[in-house]
Amino acid sequence: PMQGTFAGAPPSKTSVVRIVAAPLRSAHHPLHLRGESVQHTTDVVVSPFIGLSGNVRAAWAKSDVDHATGELLGWLPLYQHLADTAAVAAFVWDDWLPPSIKDYIAADAGSAVTARELAVWLAAQHDIGKLSPAFAVQVPALARQMTVSGLPISSGIAGTEERRLARHEAVSYLAIADW
């Protein structure tokens, strides 16, 4: 469920989450070609997020708003969304991606270890543009919480053409390319 909080302690221990994918049925998967389906599992170590500042915890990635009333029903913090995405990327690399594709990527990256690290890192950064004010103002209650926590978000950009053009995907790309 999508939930966020600005109070409360982060988990105190590192935990291991078992990701179980639904049975894979793909014409490109070798087991499917033999008429079988396969269930994939992988263990991913989840960071306890200890030490994240209040403003990092305030940044949001997903929201659930009742469009009839405008009431904010729930939200998912950006740091959690990025960690979830990194865990899925690790699963895809470890348990699903064919060796030939890994080898192809590793040839450019310099090694298989570097290729995996790059794939997981890029996945973890894919929505970093959601830190932009242009994204944040889409849900006023969450933008206010970001401002209160120390991330200045001007509500004056809401509804403007500039906000509409500053898509979080483009901001993510520019941030990563510039970095």
mmCIF file of C-alpha atoms in Angstrom:
data_model
loop_
_atom_site.group_PDB
_atom_site.id
_atom_site.type_symbol
_atom_site.label_atom_id
_atom_site.label_comp_id
_atom_site.label_asym_id
_atom_site.label_seq_id
_atom_site.Cartn_x
_atom_site.Cartn_y
_atom_site.Cartn_z
ATOM 1 C CA PRO A 1 0.000 0.000 0.000
ATOM 2 C CA MET A 2 1.138 3.533 -0.660
ATOM 3 C CA GLN A 3 1.819 5.284 2.595
ATOM 4 C CA GLY A 4 4.214 7.935 3.696
ATOM 5 C CA THR A 5 5.052 9.560 6.942
ATOM 6 C CA PHE A 6 7.111 12.484 8.103
ATOM 7 C CA ALA A 7 7.343 11.161 11.633
ATOM 8 C CA GLY A 8 8.285 7.806 13.019
ATOM 9 C CA ALA A 9 11.542 5.972 13.134
ATOM 10 C CA PRO A 10 13.019 4.214 10.141
ATOM 11 C CA PRO A 11 13.458 0.460 10.351
ATOM 12 C CA SER A 12 16.296 -0.305 12.753
ATOM 13 C CA LYS A 13 17.532 -3.470 11.073
ATOM 14 C CA THR A 14 18.503 -4.397 7.575
ATOM 15 C CA SER A 15 16.029 -6.886 6.201
ATOM 16 C CA VAL A 16 15.969 -9.297 3.321
ATOM 17 C CA VAL A 17 12.971 -9.230 1.054
ATOM 18 C CA ARG A 18 12.166 -12.154 -1.182
ATOM 19 C CA ILE A 19 10.796 -10.980 -4.501
ATOM 20 C CA VAL A 20 8.677 -13.598 -6.193
ATOM 21 C CA ALA A 21 7.727 -12.906 -9.768
ATOM 22 C CA ALA A 22 4.587 -14.343 -11.245
ATOM 23 C CA PRO A 23 5.125 -17.379 -13.422
ATOM 24 C CA LEU A 24 6.973 -16.187 -16.473
ATOM 25 C CA ARG A 25 5.339 -16.901 -19.785
ATOM 26 C CA SER A 26 7.324 -15.323 -22.550
ATOM 27 C CA ALA A 27 8.000 -16.551 -26.039
ATOM 28 C CA HIS A 28 11.580 -15.400 -25.492
ATOM 29 C CA HIS A 29 12.200 -17.374 -22.310
ATOM 30 C CA PRO A 30 13.853 -20.787 -22.832
ATOM 31 C CA LEU A 31 11.570 -22.612 -20.374
ATOM 32 C CA HIS A 32 8.479 -21.301 -22.133
ATOM 33 C CA LEU A 33 9.788 -22.666 -25.409
ATOM 34 C CA ARG A 34 9.670 -26.108 -23.784
ATOM 35 C CA GLY A 35 6.074 -25.496 -22.692
ATOM 36 C CA GLU A 36 6.920 -24.837 -19.034
ATOM 37 C CA SER A 37 6.380 -21.816 -16.866
ATOM 38 C CA VAL A 38 8.841 -20.820 -14.188
ATOM 39 C CA GLN A 39 8.542 -18.826 -10.990
ATOM 40 C CA HIS A 40 11.565 -16.661 -10.224
ATOM 41 C CA THR A 41 12.695 -15.631 -6.754
ATOM 42 C CA THR A 42 15.571 -13.527 -5.573
ATOM 43 C CA ASP A 43 16.635 -12.160 -2.220
ATOM 44 C CA VAL A 44 17.366 -8.449 -2.055
ATOM 45 C CA VAL A 45 18.938 -6.734 0.937
ATOM 46 C CA VAL A 46 16.917 -3.656 1.803
ATOM 47 C CA SER A 47 18.690 -0.735 3.432
ATOM 48 C CA PRO A 48 17.115 0.463 6.658
ATOM 49 C CA PHE A 49 17.192 4.095 5.393
ATOM 50 C CA ILE A 50 18.824 5.185 8.618
ATOM 51 C CA GLY A 51 20.136 8.721 8.466
ATOM 52 C CA LEU A 52 17.834 10.078 5.768
ATOM 53 C CA SER A 53 17.047 13.708 6.424
ATOM 54 C CA GLY A 54 13.523 15.018 6.791
ATOM 55 C CA ASN A 55 13.629 16.697 3.410
ATOM 56 C CA VAL A 56 14.688 13.464 1.704
ATOM 57 C CA ARG A 57 11.851 11.669 3.469
ATOM 58 C CA ALA A 58 9.394 14.384 2.356
ATOM 59 C CA ALA A 59 10.003 13.973 -1.381
ATOM 60 C CA TRP A 60 7.223 11.939 -2.943
ATOM 61 C CA ALA A 61 7.065 9.626 -5.958
ATOM 62 C CA LYS A 62 3.534 8.229 -6.091
ATOM 63 C CA SER A 63 0.280 9.591 -4.784
ATOM 64 C CA ASP A 64 -3.300 8.475 -4.417
ATOM 65 C CA VAL A 65 -5.673 11.424 -4.589
ATOM 66 C CA ASP A 66 -9.446 11.216 -4.588
ATOM 67 C CA HIS A 67 -10.189 13.226 -7.724
ATOM 68 C CA ALA A 68 -13.751 13.983 -6.603
ATOM 69 C CA THR A 69 -12.723 15.563 -3.292
ATOM 70 C CA GLY A 70 -9.033 16.342 -3.813
ATOM 71 C CA GLU A 71 -8.271 14.437 -0.609
ATOM 72 C CA LEU A 72 -4.826 12.868 -0.381
ATOM 73 C CA LEU A 73 -5.415 9.198 0.416
ATOM 74 C CA GLY A 74 -1.808 8.006 0.446
ATOM 75 C CA TRP A 75 1.640 8.492 -0.959
ATOM 76 C CA LEU A 76 4.929 6.697 -1.516
ATOM 77 C CA PRO A 77 8.214 8.431 -0.651
ATOM 78 C CA LEU A 78 10.657 8.918 -3.503
ATOM 79 C CA TYR A 79 13.477 7.174 -1.645
ATOM 80 C CA GLN A 80 11.306 4.057 -1.239
ATOM 81 C CA HIS A 81 10.267 4.071 -4.901
ATOM 82 C CA LEU A 82 13.896 4.345 -6.033
ATOM 83 C CA ALA A 83 14.996 1.568 -3.652
ATOM 84 C CA ASP A 84 12.149 -0.657 -4.883
ATOM 85 C CA THR A 85 13.159 -0.012 -8.478
ATOM 86 C CA ALA A 86 16.795 -0.837 -7.732
ATOM 87 C CA ALA A 87 15.712 -4.107 -6.106
ATOM 88 C CA VAL A 88 13.660 -5.041 -9.159
ATOM 89 C CA ALA A 89 16.575 -4.164 -11.456
ATOM 90 C CA ALA A 90 18.841 -6.429 -9.381
ATOM 91 C CA PHE A 91 16.269 -9.211 -9.701
ATOM 92 C CA VAL A 92 15.994 -8.728 -13.465
ATOM 93 C CA TRP A 93 19.787 -8.785 -13.836
ATOM 94 C CA ASP A 94 20.329 -11.765 -11.553
ATOM 95 C CA ASP A 95 17.390 -13.990 -12.424
ATOM 96 C CA TRP A 96 15.890 -13.041 -15.743
ATOM 97 C CA LEU A 97 18.300 -11.345 -18.143
ATOM 98 C CA PRO A 98 19.934 -13.821 -20.545
ATOM 99 C CA PRO A 99 23.719 -14.237 -20.216
ATOM 100 C CA SER A 100 24.214 -13.011 -23.781
ATOM 101 C CA ILE A 101 22.657 -9.640 -22.911
ATOM 102 C CA LYS A 102 24.673 -9.382 -19.691
ATOM 103 C CA ASP A 103 27.851 -10.142 -21.663
ATOM 104 C CA TYR A 104 26.949 -7.522 -24.272
ATOM 105 C CA ILE A 105 26.457 -4.838 -21.600
ATOM 106 C CA ALA A 106 29.540 -5.971 -19.660
ATOM 107 C CA ALA A 107 31.714 -5.570 -22.746
ATOM 108 C CA ASP A 108 30.981 -1.835 -22.770
ATOM 109 C CA ALA A 109 30.991 -1.450 -18.983
ATOM 110 C CA GLY A 110 34.334 -3.185 -18.506
ATOM 111 C CA SER A 111 33.166 -6.098 -16.367
ATOM 112 C CA ALA A 112 30.060 -8.031 -15.406
ATOM 113 C CA VAL A 113 30.192 -6.582 -11.886
ATOM 114 C CA THR A 114 30.390 -3.013 -13.189
ATOM 115 C CA ALA A 115 27.588 -3.681 -15.686
ATOM 116 C CA ARG A 116 25.278 -4.967 -12.952
ATOM 117 C CA GLU A 117 26.145 -2.067 -10.650
ATOM 118 C CA LEU A 118 25.464 0.401 -13.466
ATOM 119 C CA ALA A 119 22.127 -1.196 -14.347
ATOM 120 C CA VAL A 120 20.970 -1.167 -10.724
ATOM 121 C CA TRP A 121 22.239 2.387 -10.163
ATOM 122 C CA LEU A 122 20.542 3.713 -13.295
ATOM 123 C CA ALA A 123 17.284 2.055 -12.284
ATOM 124 C CA ALA A 124 17.592 3.625 -8.841
ATOM 125 C CA GLN A 125 18.041 7.070 -10.407
ATOM 126 C CA HIS A 126 15.339 6.814 -13.060
ATOM 127 C CA ASP A 127 12.858 9.108 -11.267
ATOM 128 C CA ILE A 128 15.264 11.486 -9.506
ATOM 129 C CA GLY A 129 13.561 14.279 -11.476
ATOM 130 C CA LYS A 130 10.591 13.870 -9.156
ATOM 131 C CA LEU A 131 12.561 16.064 -6.754
ATOM 132 C CA SER A 132 11.889 18.992 -9.097
ATOM 133 C CA PRO A 133 9.380 21.659 -8.104
ATOM 134 C CA ALA A 134 7.573 21.073 -11.412
ATOM 135 C CA PHE A 135 6.722 17.537 -10.301
ATOM 136 C CA ALA A 136 6.130 18.336 -6.634
ATOM 137 C CA VAL A 137 3.413 20.957 -7.211
ATOM 138 C CA GLN A 138 1.114 18.409 -8.830
ATOM 139 C CA VAL A 139 -0.115 17.407 -5.352
ATOM 140 C CA PRO A 140 -0.347 20.595 -3.274
ATOM 141 C CA ALA A 141 -0.467 18.834 0.118
ATOM 142 C CA LEU A 142 2.740 16.946 -0.659
ATOM 143 C CA ALA A 143 4.403 20.068 -2.081
ATOM 144 C CA ARG A 144 3.601 21.884 1.176
ATOM 145 C CA GLN A 145 5.143 19.052 3.200
ATOM 146 C CA MET A 146 8.287 19.243 1.045
ATOM 147 C CA THR A 147 8.476 23.014 1.660
ATOM 148 C CA VAL A 148 7.959 22.586 5.408
ATOM 149 C CA SER A 149 10.785 20.043 5.481
ATOM 150 C CA GLY A 150 13.225 22.427 3.796
ATOM 151 C CA LEU A 151 12.757 21.846 0.063
ATOM 152 C CA PRO A 152 11.474 25.148 -1.329
ATOM 153 C CA ILE A 153 8.591 24.501 -3.715
ATOM 154 C CA SER A 154 6.842 27.505 -5.252
ATOM 155 C CA SER A 155 3.157 26.859 -5.797
ATOM 156 C CA GLY A 156 3.235 29.662 -8.392
ATOM 157 C CA ILE A 157 4.451 27.267 -11.075
ATOM 158 C CA ALA A 158 1.405 24.989 -10.739
ATOM 159 C CA GLY A 159 -0.713 25.030 -13.872
ATOM 160 C CA THR A 160 1.863 26.857 -15.994
ATOM 161 C CA GLU A 161 3.191 25.827 -19.377
ATOM 162 C CA GLU A 162 6.709 25.730 -17.902
ATOM 163 C CA ARG A 163 5.573 23.181 -15.324
ATOM 164 C CA ARG A 164 3.913 21.078 -17.980
ATOM 165 C CA LEU A 165 7.059 21.096 -20.118
ATOM 166 C CA ALA A 166 9.435 20.278 -17.233
ATOM 167 C CA ARG A 167 8.560 16.579 -17.180
ATOM 168 C CA HIS A 168 10.232 14.595 -14.425
ATOM 169 C CA GLU A 169 11.627 12.137 -17.001
ATOM 170 C CA ALA A 170 13.528 14.942 -18.758
ATOM 171 C CA VAL A 171 14.708 16.383 -15.440
ATOM 172 C CA SER A 172 15.949 12.905 -14.423
ATOM 173 C CA TYR A 173 17.840 12.535 -17.699
ATOM 174 C CA LEU A 174 19.436 15.979 -17.406
ATOM 175 C CA ALA A 175 20.429 15.411 -13.772
ATOM 176 C CA ILE A 176 22.075 12.076 -14.567
ATOM 177 C CA ALA A 177 23.726 13.354 -17.753
ATOM 178 C CA ASP A 178 25.069 16.414 -15.925
ATOM 179 C CA TRP A 179 26.306 14.337 -12.998
#
